[in-house]
XYZ file of C-alpha atoms in Angstrom:
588
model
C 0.000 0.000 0.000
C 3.081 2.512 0.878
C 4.534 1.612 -2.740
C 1.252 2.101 -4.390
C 1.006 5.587 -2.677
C 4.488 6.606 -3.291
C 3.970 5.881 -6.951
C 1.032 7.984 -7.246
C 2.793 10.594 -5.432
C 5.560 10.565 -8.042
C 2.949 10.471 -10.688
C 1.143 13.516 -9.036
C 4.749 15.170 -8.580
C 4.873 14.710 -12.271
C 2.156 16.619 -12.964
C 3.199 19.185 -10.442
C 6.729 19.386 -12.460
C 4.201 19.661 -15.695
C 2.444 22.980 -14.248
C 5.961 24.720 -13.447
C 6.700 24.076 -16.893
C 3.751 26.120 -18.023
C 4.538 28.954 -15.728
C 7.409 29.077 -16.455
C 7.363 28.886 -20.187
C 4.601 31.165 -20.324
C 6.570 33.923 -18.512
C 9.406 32.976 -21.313
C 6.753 33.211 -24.252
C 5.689 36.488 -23.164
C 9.211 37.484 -22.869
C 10.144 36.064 -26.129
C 6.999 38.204 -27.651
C 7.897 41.616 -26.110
C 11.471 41.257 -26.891
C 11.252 39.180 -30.040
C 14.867 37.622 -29.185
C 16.334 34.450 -31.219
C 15.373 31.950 -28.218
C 13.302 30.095 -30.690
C 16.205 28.619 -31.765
C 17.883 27.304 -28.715
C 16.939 23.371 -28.632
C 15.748 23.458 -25.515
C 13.522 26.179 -25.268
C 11.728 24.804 -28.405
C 11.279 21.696 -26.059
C 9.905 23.044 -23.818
C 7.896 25.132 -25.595
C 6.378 21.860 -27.131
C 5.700 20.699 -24.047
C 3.704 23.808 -23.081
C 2.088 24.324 -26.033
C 0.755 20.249 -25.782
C -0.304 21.335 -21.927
C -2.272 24.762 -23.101
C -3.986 22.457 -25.853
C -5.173 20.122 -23.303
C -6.894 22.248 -20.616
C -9.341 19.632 -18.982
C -5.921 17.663 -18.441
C -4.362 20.485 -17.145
C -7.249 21.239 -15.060
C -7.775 17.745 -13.867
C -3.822 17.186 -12.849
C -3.819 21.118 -10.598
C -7.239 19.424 -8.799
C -5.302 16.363 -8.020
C -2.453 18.150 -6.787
C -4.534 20.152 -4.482
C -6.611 17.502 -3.192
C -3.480 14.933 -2.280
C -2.937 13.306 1.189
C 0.406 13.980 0.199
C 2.122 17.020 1.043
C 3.425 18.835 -2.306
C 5.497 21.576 -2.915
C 7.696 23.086 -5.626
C 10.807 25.000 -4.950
C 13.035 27.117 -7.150
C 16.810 26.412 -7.283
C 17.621 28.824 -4.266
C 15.135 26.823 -1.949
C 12.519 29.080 -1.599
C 8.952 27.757 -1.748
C 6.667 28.711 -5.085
C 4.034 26.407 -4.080
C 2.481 24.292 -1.568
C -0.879 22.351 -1.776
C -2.879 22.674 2.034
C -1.821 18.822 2.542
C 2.043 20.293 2.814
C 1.317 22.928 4.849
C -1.033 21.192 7.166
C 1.680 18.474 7.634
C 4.508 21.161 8.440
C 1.304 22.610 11.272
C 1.024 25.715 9.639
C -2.665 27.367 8.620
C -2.107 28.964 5.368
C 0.227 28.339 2.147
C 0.848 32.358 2.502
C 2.948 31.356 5.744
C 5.498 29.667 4.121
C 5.545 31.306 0.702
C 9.178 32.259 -0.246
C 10.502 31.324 2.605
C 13.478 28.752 2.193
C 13.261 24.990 3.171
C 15.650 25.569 5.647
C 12.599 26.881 8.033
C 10.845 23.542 8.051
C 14.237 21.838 9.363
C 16.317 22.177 12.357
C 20.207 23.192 11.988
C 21.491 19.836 12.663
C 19.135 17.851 9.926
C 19.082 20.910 7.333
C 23.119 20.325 7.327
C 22.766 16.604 6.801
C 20.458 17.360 3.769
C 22.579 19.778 2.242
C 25.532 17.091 2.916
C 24.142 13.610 2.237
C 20.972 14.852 -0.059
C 21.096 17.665 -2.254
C 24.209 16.084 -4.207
C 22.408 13.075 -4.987
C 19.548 15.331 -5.870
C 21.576 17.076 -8.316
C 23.712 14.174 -9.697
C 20.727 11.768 -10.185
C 17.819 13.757 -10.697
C 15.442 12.457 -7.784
C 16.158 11.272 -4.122
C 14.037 9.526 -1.876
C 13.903 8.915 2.155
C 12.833 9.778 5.431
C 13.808 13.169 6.970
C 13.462 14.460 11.058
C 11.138 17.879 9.931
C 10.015 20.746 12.458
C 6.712 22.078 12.877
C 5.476 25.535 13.003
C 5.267 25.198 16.954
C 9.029 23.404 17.062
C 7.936 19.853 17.362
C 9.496 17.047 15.277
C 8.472 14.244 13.318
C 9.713 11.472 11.044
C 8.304 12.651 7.178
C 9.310 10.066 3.904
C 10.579 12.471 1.603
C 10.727 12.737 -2.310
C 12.692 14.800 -4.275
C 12.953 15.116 -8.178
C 14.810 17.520 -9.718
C 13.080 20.017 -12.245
C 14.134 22.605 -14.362
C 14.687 26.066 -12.147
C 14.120 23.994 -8.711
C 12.614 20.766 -7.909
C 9.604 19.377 -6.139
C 8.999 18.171 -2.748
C 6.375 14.914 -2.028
C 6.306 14.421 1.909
C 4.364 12.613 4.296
C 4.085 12.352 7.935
C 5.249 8.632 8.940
C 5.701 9.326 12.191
C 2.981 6.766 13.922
C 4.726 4.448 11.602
C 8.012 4.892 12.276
C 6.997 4.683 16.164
C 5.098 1.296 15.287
C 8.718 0.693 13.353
C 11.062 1.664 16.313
C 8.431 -0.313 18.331
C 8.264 -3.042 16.434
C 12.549 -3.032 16.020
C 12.587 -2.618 19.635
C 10.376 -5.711 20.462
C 12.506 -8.096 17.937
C 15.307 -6.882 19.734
C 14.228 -7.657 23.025
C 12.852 -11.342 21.673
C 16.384 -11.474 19.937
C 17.870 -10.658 23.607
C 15.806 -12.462 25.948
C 17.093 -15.292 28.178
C 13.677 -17.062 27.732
C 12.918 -18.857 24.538
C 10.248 -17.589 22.490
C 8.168 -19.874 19.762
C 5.925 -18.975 17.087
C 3.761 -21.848 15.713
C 1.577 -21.548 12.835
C -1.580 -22.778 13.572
C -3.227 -23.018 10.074
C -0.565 -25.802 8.945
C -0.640 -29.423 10.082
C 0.526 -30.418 13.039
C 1.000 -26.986 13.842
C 4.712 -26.258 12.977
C 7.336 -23.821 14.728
C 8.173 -20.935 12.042
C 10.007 -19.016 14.512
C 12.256 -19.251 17.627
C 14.467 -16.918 19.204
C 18.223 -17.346 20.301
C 17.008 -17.852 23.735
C 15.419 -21.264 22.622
C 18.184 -22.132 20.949
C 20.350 -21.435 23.973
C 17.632 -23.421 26.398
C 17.544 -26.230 23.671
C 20.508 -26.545 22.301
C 18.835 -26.916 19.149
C 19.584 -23.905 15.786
C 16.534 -22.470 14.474
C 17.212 -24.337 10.929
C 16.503 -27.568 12.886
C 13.744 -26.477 14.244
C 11.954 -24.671 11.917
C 8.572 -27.051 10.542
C 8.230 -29.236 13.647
C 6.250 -29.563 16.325
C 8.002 -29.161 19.798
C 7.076 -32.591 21.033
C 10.620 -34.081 20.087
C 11.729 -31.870 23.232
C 9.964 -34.722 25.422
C 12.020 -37.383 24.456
C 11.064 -40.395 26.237
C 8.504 -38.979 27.957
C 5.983 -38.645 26.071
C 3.047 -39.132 28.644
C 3.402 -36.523 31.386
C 0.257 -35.440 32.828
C 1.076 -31.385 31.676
C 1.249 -32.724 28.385
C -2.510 -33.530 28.907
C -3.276 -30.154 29.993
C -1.490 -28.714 27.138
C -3.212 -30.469 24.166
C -6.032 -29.942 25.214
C -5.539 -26.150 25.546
C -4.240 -26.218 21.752
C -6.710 -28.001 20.839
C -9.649 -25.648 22.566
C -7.591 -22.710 21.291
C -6.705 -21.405 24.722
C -3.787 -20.088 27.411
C -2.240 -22.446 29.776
C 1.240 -22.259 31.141
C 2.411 -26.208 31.972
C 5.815 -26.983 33.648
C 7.287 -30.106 31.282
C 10.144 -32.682 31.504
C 12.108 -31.541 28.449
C 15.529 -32.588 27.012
C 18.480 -30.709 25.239
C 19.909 -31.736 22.210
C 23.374 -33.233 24.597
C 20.114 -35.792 25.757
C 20.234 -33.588 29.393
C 16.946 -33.150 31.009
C 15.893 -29.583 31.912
C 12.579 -28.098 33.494
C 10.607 -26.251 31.016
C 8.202 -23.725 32.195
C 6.009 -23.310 28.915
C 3.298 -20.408 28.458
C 1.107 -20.677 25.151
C -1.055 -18.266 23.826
C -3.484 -17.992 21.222
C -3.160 -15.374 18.278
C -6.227 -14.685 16.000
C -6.889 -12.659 12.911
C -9.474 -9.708 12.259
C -12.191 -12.200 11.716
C -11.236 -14.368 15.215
C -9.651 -17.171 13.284
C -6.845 -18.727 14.810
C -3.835 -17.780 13.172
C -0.430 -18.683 15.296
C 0.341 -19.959 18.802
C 3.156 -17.896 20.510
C 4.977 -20.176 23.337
C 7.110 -18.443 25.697
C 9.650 -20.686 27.106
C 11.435 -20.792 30.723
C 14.206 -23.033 31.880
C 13.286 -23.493 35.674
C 15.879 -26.033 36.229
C 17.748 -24.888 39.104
C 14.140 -22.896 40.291
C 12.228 -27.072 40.568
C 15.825 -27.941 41.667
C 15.945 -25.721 44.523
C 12.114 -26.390 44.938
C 13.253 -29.863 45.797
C 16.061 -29.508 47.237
C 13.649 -27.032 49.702
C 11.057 -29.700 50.152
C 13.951 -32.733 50.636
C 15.059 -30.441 53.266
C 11.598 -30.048 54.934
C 10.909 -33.499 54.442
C 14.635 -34.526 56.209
C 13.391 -31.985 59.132
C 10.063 -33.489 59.749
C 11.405 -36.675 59.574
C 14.426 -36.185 61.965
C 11.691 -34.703 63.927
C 9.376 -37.667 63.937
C 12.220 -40.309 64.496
C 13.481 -37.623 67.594
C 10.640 -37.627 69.319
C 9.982 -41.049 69.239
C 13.081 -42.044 70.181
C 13.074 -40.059 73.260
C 9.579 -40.928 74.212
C 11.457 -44.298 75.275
C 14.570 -45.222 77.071
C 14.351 -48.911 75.916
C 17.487 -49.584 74.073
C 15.019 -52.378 71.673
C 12.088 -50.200 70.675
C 14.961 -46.935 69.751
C 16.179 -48.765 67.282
C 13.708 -50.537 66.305
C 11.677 -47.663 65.718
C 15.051 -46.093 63.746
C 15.038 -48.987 61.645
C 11.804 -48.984 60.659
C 10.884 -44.952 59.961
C 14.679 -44.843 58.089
C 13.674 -47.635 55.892
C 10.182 -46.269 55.069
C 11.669 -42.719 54.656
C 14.830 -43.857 52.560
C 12.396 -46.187 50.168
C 15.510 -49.199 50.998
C 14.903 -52.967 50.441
C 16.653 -53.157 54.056
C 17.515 -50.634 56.751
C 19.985 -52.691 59.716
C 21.149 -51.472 63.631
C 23.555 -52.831 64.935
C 25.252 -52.742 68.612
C 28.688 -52.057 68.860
C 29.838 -54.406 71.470
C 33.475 -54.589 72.768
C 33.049 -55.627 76.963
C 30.931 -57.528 78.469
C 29.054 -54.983 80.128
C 28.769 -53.597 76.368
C 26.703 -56.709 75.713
C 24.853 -56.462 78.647
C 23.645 -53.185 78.261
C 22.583 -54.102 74.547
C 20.777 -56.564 75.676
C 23.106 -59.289 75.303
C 25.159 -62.274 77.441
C 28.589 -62.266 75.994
C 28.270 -65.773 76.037
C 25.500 -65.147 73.066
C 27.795 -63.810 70.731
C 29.503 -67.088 70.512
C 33.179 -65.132 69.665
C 35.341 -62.633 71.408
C 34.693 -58.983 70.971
C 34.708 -56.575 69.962
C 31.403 -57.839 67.837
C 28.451 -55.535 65.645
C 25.622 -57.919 66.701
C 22.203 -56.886 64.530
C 19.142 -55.491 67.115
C 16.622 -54.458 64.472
C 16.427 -54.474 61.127
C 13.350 -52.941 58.543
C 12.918 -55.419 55.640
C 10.648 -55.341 52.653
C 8.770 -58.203 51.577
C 11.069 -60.357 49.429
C 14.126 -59.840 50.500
C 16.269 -61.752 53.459
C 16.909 -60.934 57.180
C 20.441 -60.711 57.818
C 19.579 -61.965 62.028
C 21.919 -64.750 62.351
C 24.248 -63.166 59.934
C 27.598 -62.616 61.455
C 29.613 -59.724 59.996
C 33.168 -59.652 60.762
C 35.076 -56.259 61.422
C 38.861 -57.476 61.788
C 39.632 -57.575 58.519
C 37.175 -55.872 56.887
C 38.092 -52.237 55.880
C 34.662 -51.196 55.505
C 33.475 -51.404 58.886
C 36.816 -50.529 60.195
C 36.537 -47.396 58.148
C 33.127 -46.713 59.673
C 33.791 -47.060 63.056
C 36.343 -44.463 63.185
C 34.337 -41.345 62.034
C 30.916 -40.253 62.124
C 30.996 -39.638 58.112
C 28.598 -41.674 56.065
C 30.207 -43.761 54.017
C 28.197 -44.424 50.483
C 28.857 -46.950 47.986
C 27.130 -47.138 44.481
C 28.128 -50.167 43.663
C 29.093 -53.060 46.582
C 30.884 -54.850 43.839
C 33.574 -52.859 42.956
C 34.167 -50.614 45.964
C 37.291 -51.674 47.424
C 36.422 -51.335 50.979
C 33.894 -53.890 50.312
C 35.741 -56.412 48.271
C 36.605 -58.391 51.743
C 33.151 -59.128 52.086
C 32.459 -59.391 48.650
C 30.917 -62.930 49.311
C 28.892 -61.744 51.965
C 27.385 -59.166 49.922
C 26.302 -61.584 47.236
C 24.934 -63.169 49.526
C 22.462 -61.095 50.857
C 22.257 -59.793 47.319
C 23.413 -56.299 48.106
C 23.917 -53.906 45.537
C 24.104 -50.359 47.084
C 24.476 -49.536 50.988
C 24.865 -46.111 52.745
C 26.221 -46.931 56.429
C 27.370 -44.427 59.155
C 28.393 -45.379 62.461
C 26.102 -43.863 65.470
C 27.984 -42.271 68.556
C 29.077 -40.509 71.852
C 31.074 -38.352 72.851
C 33.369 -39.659 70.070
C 32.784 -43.308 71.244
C 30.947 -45.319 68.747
C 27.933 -47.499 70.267
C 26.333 -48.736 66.790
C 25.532 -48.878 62.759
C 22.917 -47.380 61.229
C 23.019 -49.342 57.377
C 20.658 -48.711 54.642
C 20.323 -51.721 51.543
C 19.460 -51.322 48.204
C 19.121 -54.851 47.059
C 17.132 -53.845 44.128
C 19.423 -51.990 41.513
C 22.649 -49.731 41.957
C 21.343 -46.476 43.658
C 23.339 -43.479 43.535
C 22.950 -41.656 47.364
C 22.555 -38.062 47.419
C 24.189 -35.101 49.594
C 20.649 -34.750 51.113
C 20.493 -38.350 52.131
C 24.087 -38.913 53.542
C 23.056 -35.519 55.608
C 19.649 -36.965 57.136
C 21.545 -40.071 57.700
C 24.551 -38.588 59.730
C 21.912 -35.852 61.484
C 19.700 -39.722 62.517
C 22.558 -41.405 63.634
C 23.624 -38.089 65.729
C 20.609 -38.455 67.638
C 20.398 -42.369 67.546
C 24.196 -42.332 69.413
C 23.209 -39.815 71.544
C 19.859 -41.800 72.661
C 21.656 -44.763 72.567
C 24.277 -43.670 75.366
C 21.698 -42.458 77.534
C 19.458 -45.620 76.991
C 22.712 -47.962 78.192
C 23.350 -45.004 80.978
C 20.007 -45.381 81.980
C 20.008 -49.373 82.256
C 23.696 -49.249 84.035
C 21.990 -47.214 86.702
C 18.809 -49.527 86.820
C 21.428 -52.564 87.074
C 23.531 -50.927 89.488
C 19.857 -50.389 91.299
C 19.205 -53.795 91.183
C 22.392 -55.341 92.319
C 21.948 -52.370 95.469
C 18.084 -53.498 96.040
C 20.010 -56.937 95.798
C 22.670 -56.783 98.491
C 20.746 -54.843 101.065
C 18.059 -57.328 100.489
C 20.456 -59.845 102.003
C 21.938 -57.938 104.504
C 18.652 -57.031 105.776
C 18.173 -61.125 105.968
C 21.570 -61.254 107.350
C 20.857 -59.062 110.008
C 17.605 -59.996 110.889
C 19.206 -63.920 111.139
C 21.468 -62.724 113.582
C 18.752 -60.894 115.668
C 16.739 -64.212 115.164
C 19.897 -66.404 116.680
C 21.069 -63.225 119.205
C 17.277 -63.380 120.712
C 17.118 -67.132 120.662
C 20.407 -67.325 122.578
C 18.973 -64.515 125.068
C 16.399 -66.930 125.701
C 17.572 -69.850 125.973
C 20.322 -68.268 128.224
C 17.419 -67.065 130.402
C 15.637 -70.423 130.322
C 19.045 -71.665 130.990
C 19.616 -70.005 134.233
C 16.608 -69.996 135.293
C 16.304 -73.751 135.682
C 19.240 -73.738 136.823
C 19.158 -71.173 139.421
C 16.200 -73.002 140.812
C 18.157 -76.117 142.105
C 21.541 -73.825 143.046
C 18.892 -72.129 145.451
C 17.918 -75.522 147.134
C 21.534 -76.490 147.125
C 22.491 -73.112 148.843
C 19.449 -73.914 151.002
C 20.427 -77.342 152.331
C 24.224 -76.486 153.166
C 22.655 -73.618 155.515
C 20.959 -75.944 157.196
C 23.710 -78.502 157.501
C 25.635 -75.757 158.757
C 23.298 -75.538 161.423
C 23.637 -78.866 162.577
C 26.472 -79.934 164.451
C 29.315 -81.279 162.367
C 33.459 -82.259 162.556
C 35.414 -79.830 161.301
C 35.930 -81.712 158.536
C 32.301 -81.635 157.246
C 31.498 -78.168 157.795
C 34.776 -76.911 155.704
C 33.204 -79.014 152.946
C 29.614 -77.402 153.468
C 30.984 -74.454 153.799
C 33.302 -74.706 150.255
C 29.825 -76.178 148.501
C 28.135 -72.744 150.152
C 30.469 -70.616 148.203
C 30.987 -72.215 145.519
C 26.822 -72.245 145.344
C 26.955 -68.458 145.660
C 29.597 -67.875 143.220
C 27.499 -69.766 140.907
C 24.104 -68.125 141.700
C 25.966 -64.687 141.122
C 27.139 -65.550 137.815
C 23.633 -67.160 136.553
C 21.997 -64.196 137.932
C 24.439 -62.076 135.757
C 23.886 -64.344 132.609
C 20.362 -63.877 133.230
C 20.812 -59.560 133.319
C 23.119 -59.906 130.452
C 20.053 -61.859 128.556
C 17.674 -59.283 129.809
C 19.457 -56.474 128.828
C 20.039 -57.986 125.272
C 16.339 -59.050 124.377
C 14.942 -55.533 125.920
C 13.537 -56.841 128.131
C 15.417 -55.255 131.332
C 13.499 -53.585 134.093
């Protein structure tokens, strides 16, 4: 439409050119008249005067050319070869936001440009003008008030000046800057933007920006004509693939988040927004897709909710743990929400056992772990269906540099593959066994003493462990040690109780035996002296009355040694008998 109006500008410009031909060849006929010189016979003046003559022969043409002039959308003006203005239709002066034609009427064309542009025309313009006969192109003009705008300017050169077609194109250089502007920012945008064409089967790309190729990997050329499902690769049945078909296919918005892969085969997050374009009649036309790679956003998303998920967990298995003291149900309960929580074939405790008392306060006799210590009996294990228990299993740690190597830190140790780690190899066999693939294992611990295992199985396939899971596992077996010490604290003390309630249990029978035998010998020493005091009495008794009766010498030095020897004897049972008093309490 611009060409078609150019080219009737031109044309009108023609015509224009046409009518200072006849003014000006009708000021030279009337000069050639008054002053009868010889121009007649100069080539060019009998040209032109053809070309008048043909004009002034014609005057409906001539007429209906000056009416088009007048009337044009396009600004037109003639000049003379000093610059000054001979003409301007009101289109021209309108443009330039003047009123009347009188306004800029001789005046030079230096008035309608600023200083700066006026030298660029006289620089870059008027040369061409002059060397080719015509120039076209755009132009920064001033209006009558001092504004600017952006006018599409042509010039062709005529004989004694040359003619001006201009319009104002400022709107559309504005849509143009606008329009330059907006590829540039598409062109310079980190996020990839796709333009489908709707109309075509299978609704093609036709355009994508660097920023999908940077996303992708993929150049626009092997793009261009296919549909962006080959970005799913293998996974072609993602429930946001759902939702977006069957936007396209109602001819609506939706904004998905897909599993997409690179060109390298390297999955990436892509946030993709489509939108519907229609034409003036509500057809639909194109989709525009606007493309975000939210890898490292759904990466820290997950890392966020791995780390809420380790919290509330670590939570959980803390406060059950220290809702009991029993040494069986902590680890128990260990194994069985770390084996749950991890997703393992297998999650395994084990005591760390090096004394007796050791295996005694894990709930062991020495004499049940058949060898000498130190020994890493299993307490509790978490199995899924399927797969083995390892109780009765006896894993050595002399010789094996695995558990060695675990004992002595409290770093996780992870292993992706049982089979050719070479801490493993040792136990090799005993992996097979059990038909271990992958284990994570980290020793549990106080105050830098270790008092356990904590081992997780993977039985199942070769499973690489991640930072987040070595960290849970470390921060469980942190609080597994430290409720394992004061579980074994806690059943020292209630042994040590025991063996207390124990021993003054039979010292309290000890004593209360010898009260038993001290009272019974109280009273059988009081029996005792009582029966016998009875007959020492009588004896006394009788040897007073022999005394009394009349006796040798003889006899009564013999009563009298029986006398005293009676009283000596009632003294002393008469002091047993106090003693035995004073013993049983019974004293008065």
């Amino acid at each position: 439409m611009l060409a078609v109006t150019l080219e009737w500008a031109f044309l009108s410009a023609n015509a224009i050119a046409a009518l200072v031909n006849v003014a000006i060849f009708i000021f030279l006929v009337r000069q050639l008249r008054q002053k009868k010189s010889r121009m007649n016979a100069h080539p060019i003046a009998r040209r032109l005067i053809r070309q008048v003559t043909n004009l002034l022969t014609d005057p409906e043409g001539l007429h209906r050319q000056s009416i088009a002039v007048v009337a044009a959308m396009d600004g037109i003006a003639i000049l003379n070869n000093d610059g000054k203005f001979l003409y301007l239709n009101d289109a021209y002066v309108k443009i330039f936001g003047y009123h009347r034609s009188q306004d800029l009427m001789g005046k030079k064309l230096h008035t309608l440009y600023y200083p700066t542009e006026m030298s660029r025309i006289e620089r870059d313009v008027l040369p061409v003008l002059h060397r080719e006969g015509q120039w076209r192109g755009e132009a920064i003009a001033k209006r009558q008030d001092g504004s600017t705008f952006f006018e599409e300017v042509s010039l062709t050169l005529t004989q004694g000046g040359f003619i001006c077609v201009c319009r104002d194109i400022t709107e559309s250089k504005q849509a143009e800057i606008r329009l330059r502007l907006l590829e540039r920012a598409i062109e310079a945008s980190n996020n990839g933007i796709i333009i489908t064409d709707a109309t075509l089967p299978d609704n093609p790309m036709i355009y994508v920006n660097p920023g999908f190729e940077r996303i992708t990997g993929y150049s626009i050329d092997e793009v261009v004509g296919k549909n962006g499902r080959f970005l799913e690769g293998p996974e072609a049945n993602q429930p946001a693939l759902e939702s977006l078909r069957r936007a396209i296919k109602a001819g609506e918005d939706c904004v998905v988040n897909l599993r997409n892969y690179r060109k390298d085969g390297i999955l990436f997050w892509n946030e993709l927004s489509i939108s519907p374009v229609r034409d003036a009649d509500g057809r639909l036309t194109h989709y525009i897709g606007v493309q975000t790679d939210t890898t490292e956003r759904k990466q820290a998303e997950d890392a966020l909710q791995r780390q809420y998920q380790r919290t509330l967990l670590l939570k959980q298995i803390t406060q059950e743990i220290r809702q009991s003291l029993d040494t069986q149900q902590i680890v128990q309960t260990t194994a069985t929400q770390m084996g749950r929580a991890f997703r393992v074939n297998r999650c395994l405790i084990h005591a760390y056992v090096v004394t007796a008392e050791d295996a005694l306060l894990s709930g062991f006799e020495l004499s049940q772990l058949e060898t000498s210590s130190p020994k890493i009996p299993l307490v509790a294990e978490y199995l899924e269906a399927g797969w083995s228990s390892l109780f009765g299993l006896e894993i050595p740690i002399v010789g094996n540099p695995h558990m060695e190597s675990l004992l002595t830190h409290d770093r996780a140790i992870a292993s992706f593959n049982v089979h050719t780690d070479p801490l493993l190899q040792p136990t090799n066999a005993i992996c097979k066994q059990v038909q271990l693939k992958s284990v994570l294992a980290v020793r549990t611990s106080y105050q830098g003493q270790p008092n356990g295992i904590i081992s997780l199985h993977q039985c199942d396939g070769f499973r690489p462990w991640s930072d987040d899971e070595i960290e849970l596992l470390e921060a469980v077996a942190d609080q597994v040690g430290i409720a394992l010490a004061q579980a074994r604290l806690l059943k020292r003390e209630t042994l040590q109780r025991e063996k207390l309630t124990e021993q003054n249990l039979a010292l309290a029978q000890a004593k209360q035996s010898a009260e038993d035998a001290n009272r019974a010998k109280s009273e059988f020493l009081a029996t005792m002296s009582h029966e016998i005091r009875t007959p020492m009495n009588a004896v006394i008794g009788l040897t007073g009355l022999l005394l009394d009766m009349k006796l040798t010498e003889q006899q009564r030095d013999f009563i009298e040694t029986i006398r005293g020897s009676g009283d000596t004897l009632l003294t002393i049972i008469n002091d047993i008998l106090d003693f035995s008093k004073i013993e049983s309490g019974n004293l008065s």
